[in-house]
Amino acid sequence: MAGELTLSPVLSDALVILGAAGVVIPVFARFRITPIIGFILIGVLVGPSGLGSLVDEHPWLYYITITNVVRLVPFADFGIILLLFAIGLELSFNRLWEMRKLVFGLGALEVLLSGGALALFMALAGDMNVAAALALGFALAFSSTAIVLPISGTRSPVGRAALSMLLFEDIIIVPIIFVLGALAPNAADEGWAGMGRTLWQGGLVIAVLLVAGRFVLPRLFAQAARTKSPELFLSASLLVVIGASLATALVGLSPIVGALIAGLLIAETEYHTEVEQIMAPFKGLALGVFLITVGMSINLVEIAGQIGTIALAVTGVVVFKALVTGVLLRLMGARRSTAAETGLLMASPSETTLIVLAAATSALVLDAETARFWQTVTAIGLTITPLLAKLGAVVARRVDGTVHEPEEDDTDSARTIIVGGGRVGRLVADMMRAHAKPYVMIDSNPDLIDTAKRDGYRATFGDAARGDTLARLGVETAPAVVLTMDEPILAQRLVAKLRQTYPDLLIVARARDPDHAAAMYRAGASHAVPETLEASLQLSEAVLVDIGVAMGPVIASIHAKRDEFREQLERDGGLSEKPKLKTASLREREA
């Protein structure tokens, strides 16, 4: 019919997801509630078991619901890949090596003890055979990377403990999936052979990625940086993460392994801050899609029919995992508050649990009814993870009487940020080094940064005018920000933005002339130094003295001229007092 609105299923689903993000994020942020819960509740509401079940009776609901969860699975998987990529960007190979004892010590013990004990309980209390009990026990032992790390971060004591366990879980998932294949009826030989083949092929692919990434990635991103095109930077980032994920997936490893390696490789370059900033919106949206699919897997009708059994299962798994994780952390020397908070945060099952349950069902190790029950338990566990995190923080305060410990930073906690890596920026950096003051230099020109690093300056690549680049460098605690770039309009906008966000920040800016300095003062600069003014005054002083004018009158006239400019800057810049132009004359410095 002419004029009838028709939407493809993919477009309709996209509108629902974007609409959900537009509602969930601001509403839940208004009430200071994590949007994780909001996305899951949206999934319950608009999914096949919610309003989606009424589409046949009310066709208009088709435009605000999602009736086929399968269509969203690739997008949800991509969200997990981007999350692991972002985790890799926050790490480095050195930091990962330092965590090896936690990863293969704490992480291995947590999975083996939790999985083994849960498997034993299922075999005895659930009347399951050994294969089914092992599959279910180890499936429930996993915790959610997608939900836990955005809550805990990776640098606090809780974040480091959670990261180490989650990293081991991401590693161990591959052999677990292959063991399930080996345990399948009439598939043992093929399963073990497949696991061996995957291990050596996966090892080869990882080695190639590590070697090639060291040489290719710096050149790739340097070329993208030279174009100053955010689109090209985004394309290069997506190319790297998707290419690495496909490479590991093709040999049977999890694609998240490739994503993590890609992040680690980029973290070793000067471009990791820029990549992290560009990818952040896509990661958040894709993670939202994943959480919506979790909500859609919750069938309220089924839950109502066996609410007591499901509640008992969720409580049992959560309490047991919290106790195992907390006790392990205490035995390894963690504080009581850290052990308690991490235990509760890691207590719920995981999105990986759903993967293991699906693999066990396909291998005929678990029957469909049992798998469906524990999928419901897992979905509810994922939903309550943010609440468990809040409870963990409360318990931690009561246990030790302390608030959640702040994240530690690998860089100086308070350092001056120099925007611009050219001649003036280097001179400022030289003076900072001469007086042993910490600093970091930032520039969007990769060649300037490479040269500066080779010359021993502490420099990093980034566009100060974009997003939260300066925030990532610690502008909130910086003693000062010094703007040295020769881009008047950009500098003025950056000053205004910084002054609005950080009212008490010391902002020292380079200005071309008195008019530009006045504009910088109006924008909010603490000090604006017009380079042409001081250069002109010093030139005048040199020529007057050398042609025979007495030094005293020359210096007096220099001070008088400088005072005129101060009055002009006070008037044109809308200042309450004259700005300080402290640069001494040539003769005064020689005296």
PDB file of N, CA and C in Angstrom, residues 496-586:
ATOM      1  N   ALA A 496      39.133  28.477  26.597  1.00  0.00           N
ATOM      2  CA  ALA A 496      37.746  28.640  27.058  1.00  0.00           C
ATOM      3  C   ALA A 496      37.181  27.320  27.589  1.00  0.00           C
ATOM      4  N   LYS A 497      37.466  26.247  26.896  1.00  0.00           N
ATOM      5  CA  LYS A 497      36.970  24.927  27.318  1.00  0.00           C
ATOM      6  C   LYS A 497      37.588  24.508  28.654  1.00  0.00           C
ATOM      7  N   LEU A 498      38.894  24.707  28.787  1.00  0.00           N
ATOM      8  CA  LEU A 498      39.567  24.344  30.031  1.00  0.00           C
ATOM      9  C   LEU A 498      39.075  25.202  31.197  1.00  0.00           C
ATOM     10  N   ARG A 499      38.888  26.489  30.970  1.00  0.00           N
ATOM     11  CA  ARG A 499      38.446  27.366  32.055  1.00  0.00           C
ATOM     12  C   ARG A 499      37.033  27.008  32.505  1.00  0.00           C
ATOM     13  N   GLN A 500      36.186  26.624  31.568  1.00  0.00           N
ATOM     14  CA  GLN A 500      34.821  26.245  31.926  1.00  0.00           C
ATOM     15  C   GLN A 500      34.796  24.947  32.734  1.00  0.00           C
ATOM     16  N   THR A 501      35.663  24.000  32.349  1.00  0.00           N
ATOM     17  CA  THR A 501      35.671  22.701  33.022  1.00  0.00           C
ATOM     18  C   THR A 501      36.458  22.726  34.317  1.00  0.00           C
ATOM     19  N   TYR A 502      37.573  23.469  34.328  1.00  0.00           N
ATOM     20  CA  TYR A 502      38.450  23.511  35.505  1.00  0.00           C
ATOM     21  C   TYR A 502      38.654  24.977  35.912  1.00  0.00           C
ATOM     22  N   PRO A 503      37.759  25.531  36.694  1.00  0.00           N
ATOM     23  CA  PRO A 503      37.803  26.978  37.010  1.00  0.00           C
ATOM     24  C   PRO A 503      39.086  27.416  37.710  1.00  0.00           C
ATOM     25  N   ASP A 504      39.720  26.529  38.470  1.00  0.00           N
ATOM     26  CA  ASP A 504      40.903  26.922  39.251  1.00  0.00           C
ATOM     27  C   ASP A 504      42.229  26.546  38.590  1.00  0.00           C
ATOM     28  N   LEU A 505      42.181  26.024  37.374  1.00  0.00           N
ATOM     29  CA  LEU A 505      43.400  25.564  36.706  1.00  0.00           C
ATOM     30  C   LEU A 505      44.265  26.748  36.266  1.00  0.00           C
ATOM     31  N   LEU A 506      45.588  26.635  36.469  1.00  0.00           N
ATOM     32  CA  LEU A 506      46.534  27.631  35.966  1.00  0.00           C
ATOM     33  C   LEU A 506      46.767  27.372  34.475  1.00  0.00           C
ATOM     34  N   ILE A 507      46.380  28.323  33.634  1.00  0.00           N
ATOM     35  CA  ILE A 507      46.505  28.187  32.179  1.00  0.00           C
ATOM     36  C   ILE A 507      47.437  29.286  31.672  1.00  0.00           C
ATOM     37  N   VAL A 508      48.592  28.889  31.170  1.00  0.00           N
ATOM     38  CA  VAL A 508      49.571  29.833  30.622  1.00  0.00           C
ATOM     39  C   VAL A 508      49.612  29.622  29.113  1.00  0.00           C
ATOM     40  N   ALA A 509      49.353  30.686  28.362  1.00  0.00           N
ATOM     41  CA  ALA A 509      49.199  30.538  26.917  1.00  0.00           C
ATOM     42  C   ALA A 509      50.154  31.441  26.147  1.00  0.00           C
ATOM     43  N   ARG A 510      50.650  30.912  25.057  1.00  0.00           N
ATOM     44  CA  ARG A 510      51.458  31.698  24.118  1.00  0.00           C
ATOM     45  C   ARG A 510      50.509  32.514  23.234  1.00  0.00           C
ATOM     46  N   ALA A 511      50.815  33.781  23.053  1.00  0.00           N
ATOM     47  CA  ALA A 511      50.008  34.651  22.193  1.00  0.00           C
ATOM     48  C   ALA A 511      50.894  35.273  21.121  1.00  0.00           C
ATOM     49  N   ARG A 512      50.306  35.541  19.990  1.00  0.00           N
ATOM     50  CA  ARG A 512      51.092  36.110  18.894  1.00  0.00           C
ATOM     51  C   ARG A 512      51.436  37.572  19.137  1.00  0.00           C
ATOM     52  N   ASP A 513      50.433  38.345  19.619  1.00  0.00           N
ATOM     53  CA  ASP A 513      50.613  39.788  19.791  1.00  0.00           C
ATOM     54  C   ASP A 513      49.672  40.236  20.909  1.00  0.00           C
ATOM     55  N   PRO A 514      49.707  41.517  21.277  1.00  0.00           N
ATOM     56  CA  PRO A 514      48.844  41.994  22.362  1.00  0.00           C
ATOM     57  C   PRO A 514      47.355  41.768  22.101  1.00  0.00           C
ATOM     58  N   ASP A 515      46.903  41.913  20.864  1.00  0.00           N
ATOM     59  CA  ASP A 515      45.484  41.684  20.569  1.00  0.00           C
ATOM     60  C   ASP A 515      45.098  40.226  20.834  1.00  0.00           C
ATOM     61  N   HIS A 516      45.955  39.316  20.398  1.00  0.00           N
ATOM     62  CA  HIS A 516      45.685  37.899  20.649  1.00  0.00           C
ATOM     63  C   HIS A 516      45.757  37.591  22.141  1.00  0.00           C
ATOM     64  N   ALA A 517      46.701  38.227  22.849  1.00  0.00           N
ATOM     65  CA  ALA A 517      46.808  38.023  24.296  1.00  0.00           C
ATOM     66  C   ALA A 517      45.532  38.487  24.995  1.00  0.00           C
ATOM     67  N   ALA A 518      44.993  39.627  24.563  1.00  0.00           N
ATOM     68  CA  ALA A 518      43.745  40.112  25.158  1.00  0.00           C
ATOM     69  C   ALA A 518      42.609  39.115  24.932  1.00  0.00           C
ATOM     70  N   ALA A 519      42.559  38.547  23.733  1.00  0.00           N
ATOM     71  CA  ALA A 519      41.526  37.544  23.448  1.00  0.00           C
ATOM     72  C   ALA A 519      41.698  36.304  24.323  1.00  0.00           C
ATOM     73  N   MET A 520      42.944  35.923  24.559  1.00  0.00           N
ATOM     74  CA  MET A 520      43.209  34.764  25.409  1.00  0.00           C
ATOM     75  C   MET A 520      42.791  35.042  26.850  1.00  0.00           C
ATOM     76  N   TYR A 521      43.037  36.253  27.333  1.00  0.00           N
ATOM     77  CA  TYR A 521      42.588  36.620  28.671  1.00  0.00           C
ATOM     78  C   TYR A 521      41.067  36.578  28.763  1.00  0.00           C
ATOM     79  N   ARG A 522      40.391  37.081  27.727  1.00  0.00           N
ATOM     80  CA  ARG A 522      38.921  37.041  27.741  1.00  0.00           C
ATOM     81  C   ARG A 522      38.409  35.610  27.747  1.00  0.00           C
ATOM     82  N   ALA A 523      39.151  34.710  27.108  1.00  0.00           N
ATOM     83  CA  ALA A 523      38.741  33.296  27.079  1.00  0.00           C
ATOM     84  C   ALA A 523      38.974  32.600  28.411  1.00  0.00           C
ATOM     85  N   GLY A 524      39.849  33.197  29.268  1.00  0.00           N
ATOM     86  CA  GLY A 524      40.055  32.589  30.582  1.00  0.00           C
ATOM     87  C   GLY A 524      41.477  32.233  30.920  1.00  0.00           C
ATOM     88  N   ALA A 525      42.455  32.660  30.122  1.00  0.00           N
ATOM     89  CA  ALA A 525      43.851  32.335  30.416  1.00  0.00           C
ATOM     90  C   ALA A 525      44.293  33.014  31.706  1.00  0.00           C
ATOM     91  N   SER A 526      45.115  32.314  32.485  1.00  0.00           N
ATOM     92  CA  SER A 526      45.698  32.919  33.692  1.00  0.00           C
ATOM     93  C   SER A 526      46.800  33.897  33.300  1.00  0.00           C
ATOM     94  N   HIS A 527      47.626  33.496  32.332  1.00  0.00           N
ATOM     95  CA  HIS A 527      48.683  34.356  31.787  1.00  0.00           C
ATOM     96  C   HIS A 527      48.731  34.129  30.286  1.00  0.00           C
ATOM     97  N   ALA A 528      48.828  35.231  29.533  1.00  0.00           N
ATOM     98  CA  ALA A 528      49.000  35.152  28.085  1.00  0.00           C
ATOM     99  C   ALA A 528      50.236  35.983  27.733  1.00  0.00           C
ATOM    100  N   VAL A 529      51.210  35.333  27.134  1.00  0.00           N
ATOM    101  CA  VAL A 529      52.486  35.986  26.868  1.00  0.00           C
ATOM    102  C   VAL A 529      52.589  36.309  25.375  1.00  0.00           C
ATOM    103  N   PRO A 530      52.489  37.581  24.979  1.00  0.00           N
ATOM    104  CA  PRO A 530      52.616  37.943  23.561  1.00  0.00           C
ATOM    105  C   PRO A 530      54.076  37.920  23.124  1.00  0.00           C
ATOM    106  N   GLU A 531      54.412  36.981  22.253  1.00  0.00           N
ATOM    107  CA  GLU A 531      55.815  36.803  21.897  1.00  0.00           C
ATOM    108  C   GLU A 531      56.379  37.976  21.101  1.00  0.00           C
ATOM    109  N   THR A 532      55.555  38.624  20.268  1.00  0.00           N
ATOM    110  CA  THR A 532      56.063  39.749  19.472  1.00  0.00           C
ATOM    111  C   THR A 532      56.392  40.943  20.356  1.00  0.00           C
ATOM    112  N   LEU A 533      55.665  41.121  21.470  1.00  0.00           N
ATOM    113  CA  LEU A 533      55.901  42.247  22.363  1.00  0.00           C
ATOM    114  C   LEU A 533      57.290  42.172  22.980  1.00  0.00           C
ATOM    115  N   GLU A 534      57.596  41.036  23.606  1.00  0.00           N
ATOM    116  CA  GLU A 534      58.881  40.929  24.281  1.00  0.00           C
ATOM    117  C   GLU A 534      60.043  40.930  23.287  1.00  0.00           C
ATOM    118  N   ALA A 535      59.837  40.286  22.136  1.00  0.00           N
ATOM    119  CA  ALA A 535      60.901  40.292  21.130  1.00  0.00           C
ATOM    120  C   ALA A 535      61.173  41.715  20.642  1.00  0.00           C
ATOM    121  N   SER A 536      60.110  42.509  20.439  1.00  0.00           N
ATOM    122  CA  SER A 536      60.271  43.885  19.956  1.00  0.00           C
ATOM    123  C   SER A 536      60.953  44.760  20.996  1.00  0.00           C
ATOM    124  N   LEU A 537      60.564  44.594  22.260  1.00  0.00           N
ATOM    125  CA  LEU A 537      61.172  45.401  23.317  1.00  0.00           C
ATOM    126  C   LEU A 537      62.654  45.079  23.464  1.00  0.00           C
ATOM    127  N   GLN A 538      63.022  43.817  23.409  1.00  0.00           N
ATOM    128  CA  GLN A 538      64.424  43.445  23.552  1.00  0.00           C
ATOM    129  C   GLN A 538      65.239  43.904  22.347  1.00  0.00           C
ATOM    130  N   LEU A 539      64.672  43.861  21.139  1.00  0.00           N
ATOM    131  CA  LEU A 539      65.364  44.388  19.960  1.00  0.00           C
ATOM    132  C   LEU A 539      65.606  45.897  20.102  1.00  0.00           C
ATOM    133  N   SER A 540      64.568  46.606  20.569  1.00  0.00           N
ATOM    134  CA  SER A 540      64.699  48.054  20.748  1.00  0.00           C
ATOM    135  C   SER A 540      65.778  48.376  21.763  1.00  0.00           C
ATOM    136  N   GLU A 541      65.805  47.646  22.869  1.00  0.00           N
ATOM    137  CA  GLU A 541      66.806  47.871  23.903  1.00  0.00           C
ATOM    138  C   GLU A 541      68.216  47.680  23.349  1.00  0.00           C
ATOM    139  N   ALA A 542      68.415  46.595  22.595  1.00  0.00           N
ATOM    140  CA  ALA A 542      69.748  46.290  22.076  1.00  0.00           C
ATOM    141  C   ALA A 542      70.254  47.382  21.142  1.00  0.00           C
ATOM    142  N   VAL A 543      69.404  47.842  20.234  1.00  0.00           N
ATOM    143  CA  VAL A 543      69.865  48.824  19.256  1.00  0.00           C
ATOM    144  C   VAL A 543      70.085  50.189  19.900  1.00  0.00           C
ATOM    145  N   LEU A 544      69.198  50.589  20.841  1.00  0.00           N
ATOM    146  CA  LEU A 544      69.347  51.895  21.483  1.00  0.00           C
ATOM    147  C   LEU A 544      70.628  51.979  22.303  1.00  0.00           C
ATOM    148  N   VAL A 545      70.919  50.954  23.078  1.00  0.00           N
ATOM    149  CA  VAL A 545      72.125  50.966  23.910  1.00  0.00           C
ATOM    150  C   VAL A 545      73.370  50.971  23.037  1.00  0.00           C
ATOM    151  N   ASP A 546      73.345  50.147  21.978  1.00  0.00           N
ATOM    152  CA  ASP A 546      74.537  50.017  21.148  1.00  0.00           C
ATOM    153  C   ASP A 546      74.789  51.234  20.264  1.00  0.00           C
ATOM    154  N   ILE A 547      73.783  52.099  20.065  1.00  0.00           N
ATOM    155  CA  ILE A 547      74.031  53.314  19.268  1.00  0.00           C
ATOM    156  C   ILE A 547      74.319  54.507  20.154  1.00  0.00           C
ATOM    157  N   GLY A 548      74.429  54.227  21.491  1.00  0.00           N
ATOM    158  CA  GLY A 548      74.929  55.282  22.362  1.00  0.00           C
ATOM    159  C   GLY A 548      73.968  55.861  23.364  1.00  0.00           C
ATOM    160  N   VAL A 549      72.733  55.408  23.407  1.00  0.00           N
ATOM    161  CA  VAL A 549      71.784  55.914  24.408  1.00  0.00           C
ATOM    162  C   VAL A 549      72.125  55.298  25.755  1.00  0.00           C
ATOM    163  N   ALA A 550      72.055  56.074  26.817  1.00  0.00           N
ATOM    164  CA  ALA A 550      72.382  55.576  28.162  1.00  0.00           C
ATOM    165  C   ALA A 550      71.432  54.460  28.564  1.00  0.00           C
ATOM    166  N   MET A 551      71.987  53.460  29.296  1.00  0.00           N
ATOM    167  CA  MET A 551      71.203  52.280  29.651  1.00  0.00           C
ATOM    168  C   MET A 551      70.012  52.639  30.546  1.00  0.00           C
ATOM    169  N   GLY A 552      70.209  53.558  31.518  1.00  0.00           N
ATOM    170  CA  GLY A 552      69.133  53.908  32.452  1.00  0.00           C
ATOM    171  C   GLY A 552      67.886  54.395  31.743  1.00  0.00           C
ATOM    172  N   PRO A 553      67.980  55.422  30.885  1.00  0.00           N
ATOM    173  CA  PRO A 553      66.792  55.892  30.176  1.00  0.00           C
ATOM    174  C   PRO A 553      66.173  54.816  29.267  1.00  0.00           C
ATOM    175  N   VAL A 554      67.021  53.975  28.656  1.00  0.00           N
ATOM    176  CA  VAL A 554      66.480  52.911  27.797  1.00  0.00           C
ATOM    177  C   VAL A 554      65.614  51.954  28.611  1.00  0.00           C
ATOM    178  N   ILE A 555      66.162  51.496  29.765  1.00  0.00           N
ATOM    179  CA  ILE A 555      65.410  50.548  30.597  1.00  0.00           C
ATOM    180  C   ILE A 555      64.131  51.193  31.096  1.00  0.00           C
ATOM    181  N   ALA A 556      64.207  52.481  31.454  1.00  0.00           N
ATOM    182  CA  ALA A 556      63.009  53.180  31.918  1.00  0.00           C
ATOM    183  C   ALA A 556      61.950  53.238  30.827  1.00  0.00           C
ATOM    184  N   SER A 557      62.409  53.528  29.594  1.00  0.00           N
ATOM    185  CA  SER A 557      61.441  53.591  28.495  1.00  0.00           C
ATOM    186  C   SER A 557      60.867  52.216  28.169  1.00  0.00           C
ATOM    187  N   ILE A 558      61.682  51.160  28.323  1.00  0.00           N
ATOM    188  CA  ILE A 558      61.191  49.791  28.109  1.00  0.00           C
ATOM    189  C   ILE A 558      60.089  49.480  29.117  1.00  0.00           C
ATOM    190  N   HIS A 559      60.349  49.838  30.404  1.00  0.00           N
ATOM    191  CA  HIS A 559      59.333  49.597  31.428  1.00  0.00           C
ATOM    192  C   HIS A 559      58.065  50.405  31.144  1.00  0.00           C
ATOM    193  N   ALA A 560      58.222  51.628  30.674  1.00  0.00           N
ATOM    194  CA  ALA A 560      57.064  52.466  30.379  1.00  0.00           C
ATOM    195  C   ALA A 560      56.237  51.870  29.239  1.00  0.00           C
ATOM    196  N   LYS A 561      56.940  51.406  28.209  1.00  0.00           N
ATOM    197  CA  LYS A 561      56.238  50.800  27.066  1.00  0.00           C
ATOM    198  C   LYS A 561      55.527  49.505  27.487  1.00  0.00           C
ATOM    199  N   ARG A 562      56.226  48.722  28.315  1.00  0.00           N
ATOM    200  CA  ARG A 562      55.603  47.485  28.782  1.00  0.00           C
ATOM    201  C   ARG A 562      54.353  47.793  29.611  1.00  0.00           C
ATOM    202  N   ASP A 563      54.410  48.879  30.415  1.00  0.00           N
ATOM    203  CA  ASP A 563      53.266  49.256  31.227  1.00  0.00           C
ATOM    204  C   ASP A 563      52.098  49.701  30.343  1.00  0.00           C
ATOM    205  N   GLU A 564      52.410  50.371  29.231  1.00  0.00           N
ATOM    206  CA  GLU A 564      51.349  50.750  28.289  1.00  0.00           C
ATOM    207  C   GLU A 564      50.622  49.501  27.777  1.00  0.00           C
ATOM    208  N   PHE A 565      51.416  48.500  27.420  1.00  0.00           N
ATOM    209  CA  PHE A 565      50.806  47.263  26.928  1.00  0.00           C
ATOM    210  C   PHE A 565      49.993  46.573  28.034  1.00  0.00           C
ATOM    211  N   ARG A 566      50.463  46.657  29.262  1.00  0.00           N
ATOM    212  CA  ARG A 566      49.719  46.062  30.364  1.00  0.00           C
ATOM    213  C   ARG A 566      48.366  46.742  30.520  1.00  0.00           C
ATOM    214  N   GLU A 567      48.351  48.066  30.401  1.00  0.00           N
ATOM    215  CA  GLU A 567      47.083  48.793  30.491  1.00  0.00           C
ATOM    216  C   GLU A 567      46.157  48.418  29.330  1.00  0.00           C
ATOM    217  N   GLN A 568      46.765  48.254  28.146  1.00  0.00           N
ATOM    218  CA  GLN A 568      45.963  47.872  26.994  1.00  0.00           C
ATOM    219  C   GLN A 568      45.372  46.484  27.176  1.00  0.00           C
ATOM    220  N   LEU A 569      46.187  45.542  27.686  1.00  0.00           N
ATOM    221  CA  LEU A 569      45.690  44.184  27.923  1.00  0.00           C
ATOM    222  C   LEU A 569      44.615  44.169  28.997  1.00  0.00           C
ATOM    223  N   GLU A 570      44.790  44.994  30.024  1.00  0.00           N
ATOM    224  CA  GLU A 570      43.772  45.066  31.082  1.00  0.00           C
ATOM    225  C   GLU A 570      42.440  45.554  30.506  1.00  0.00           C
ATOM    226  N   ARG A 571      42.529  46.557  29.613  1.00  0.00           N
ATOM    227  CA  ARG A 571      41.326  47.139  29.027  1.00  0.00           C
ATOM    228  C   ARG A 571      40.695  46.201  27.998  1.00  0.00           C
ATOM    229  N   ASP A 572      41.503  45.711  27.067  1.00  0.00           N
ATOM    230  CA  ASP A 572      40.961  44.874  25.992  1.00  0.00           C
ATOM    231  C   ASP A 572      40.590  43.475  26.468  1.00  0.00           C
ATOM    232  N   GLY A 573      41.309  42.979  27.480  1.00  0.00           N
ATOM    233  CA  GLY A 573      41.029  41.623  27.967  1.00  0.00           C
ATOM    234  C   GLY A 573      39.955  41.561  29.018  1.00  0.00           C
ATOM    235  N   GLY A 574      39.433  42.721  29.433  1.00  0.00           N
ATOM    236  CA  GLY A 574      38.380  42.729  30.437  1.00  0.00           C
ATOM    237  C   GLY A 574      38.858  42.244  31.789  1.00  0.00           C
ATOM    238  N   LEU A 575      40.112  42.601  32.161  1.00  0.00           N
ATOM    239  CA  LEU A 575      40.695  42.129  33.412  1.00  0.00           C
ATOM    240  C   LEU A 575      40.425  43.124  34.535  1.00  0.00           C
ATOM    241  N   SER A 576      40.477  42.622  35.769  1.00  0.00           N
ATOM    242  CA  SER A 576      40.258  43.480  36.940  1.00  0.00           C
ATOM    243  C   SER A 576      41.541  44.169  37.372  1.00  0.00           C
ATOM    244  N   GLU A 577      42.676  43.702  36.874  1.00  0.00           N
ATOM    245  CA  GLU A 577      43.955  44.320  37.191  1.00  0.00           C
ATOM    246  C   GLU A 577      44.910  44.097  36.022  1.00  0.00           C
ATOM    247  N   LYS A 578      46.037  44.825  36.053  1.00  0.00           N
ATOM    248  CA  LYS A 578      47.003  44.679  34.975  1.00  0.00           C
ATOM    249  C   LYS A 578      47.657  43.305  35.016  1.00  0.00           C
ATOM    250  N   PRO A 579      47.797  42.655  33.859  1.00  0.00           N
ATOM    251  CA  PRO A 579      48.495  41.362  33.837  1.00  0.00           C
ATOM    252  C   PRO A 579      49.976  41.536  34.118  1.00  0.00           C
ATOM    253  N   LYS A 580      50.597  40.459  34.562  1.00  0.00           N
ATOM    254  CA  LYS A 580      52.016  40.506  34.906  1.00  0.00           C
ATOM    255  C   LYS A 580      52.851  40.116  33.691  1.00  0.00           C
ATOM    256  N   LEU A 581      53.619  41.036  33.187  1.00  0.00           N
ATOM    257  CA  LEU A 581      54.575  40.748  32.119  1.00  0.00           C
ATOM    258  C   LEU A 581      55.954  40.816  32.748  1.00  0.00           C
ATOM    259  N   LYS A 582      56.451  39.683  33.207  1.00  0.00           N
ATOM    260  CA  LYS A 582      57.627  39.680  34.071  1.00  0.00           C
ATOM    261  C   LYS A 582      58.948  39.532  33.338  1.00  0.00           C
ATOM    262  N   THR A 583      58.924  39.395  32.038  1.00  0.00           N
ATOM    263  CA  THR A 583      60.170  39.138  31.322  1.00  0.00           C
ATOM    264  C   THR A 583      61.157  40.282  31.535  1.00  0.00           C
ATOM    265  N   ALA A 584      62.339  39.972  32.039  1.00  0.00           N
ATOM    266  CA  ALA A 584      63.352  41.000  32.306  1.00  0.00           C
ATOM    267  C   ALA A 584      64.018  41.431  31.009  1.00  0.00           C
ATOM    268  N   SER A 585      64.566  42.643  31.017  1.00  0.00           N
ATOM    269  CA  SER A 585      65.289  43.118  29.846  1.00  0.00           C
ATOM    270  C   SER A 585      66.648  42.430  29.761  1.00  0.00           C
ATOM    271  N   LEU A 586      67.280  42.565  28.624  1.00  0.00           N
ATOM    272  CA  LEU A 586      68.585  41.931  28.410  1.00  0.00           C
ATOM    273  C   LEU A 586      69.598  42.447  29.426  1.00  0.00           C
TER     274      LEU A 586
END
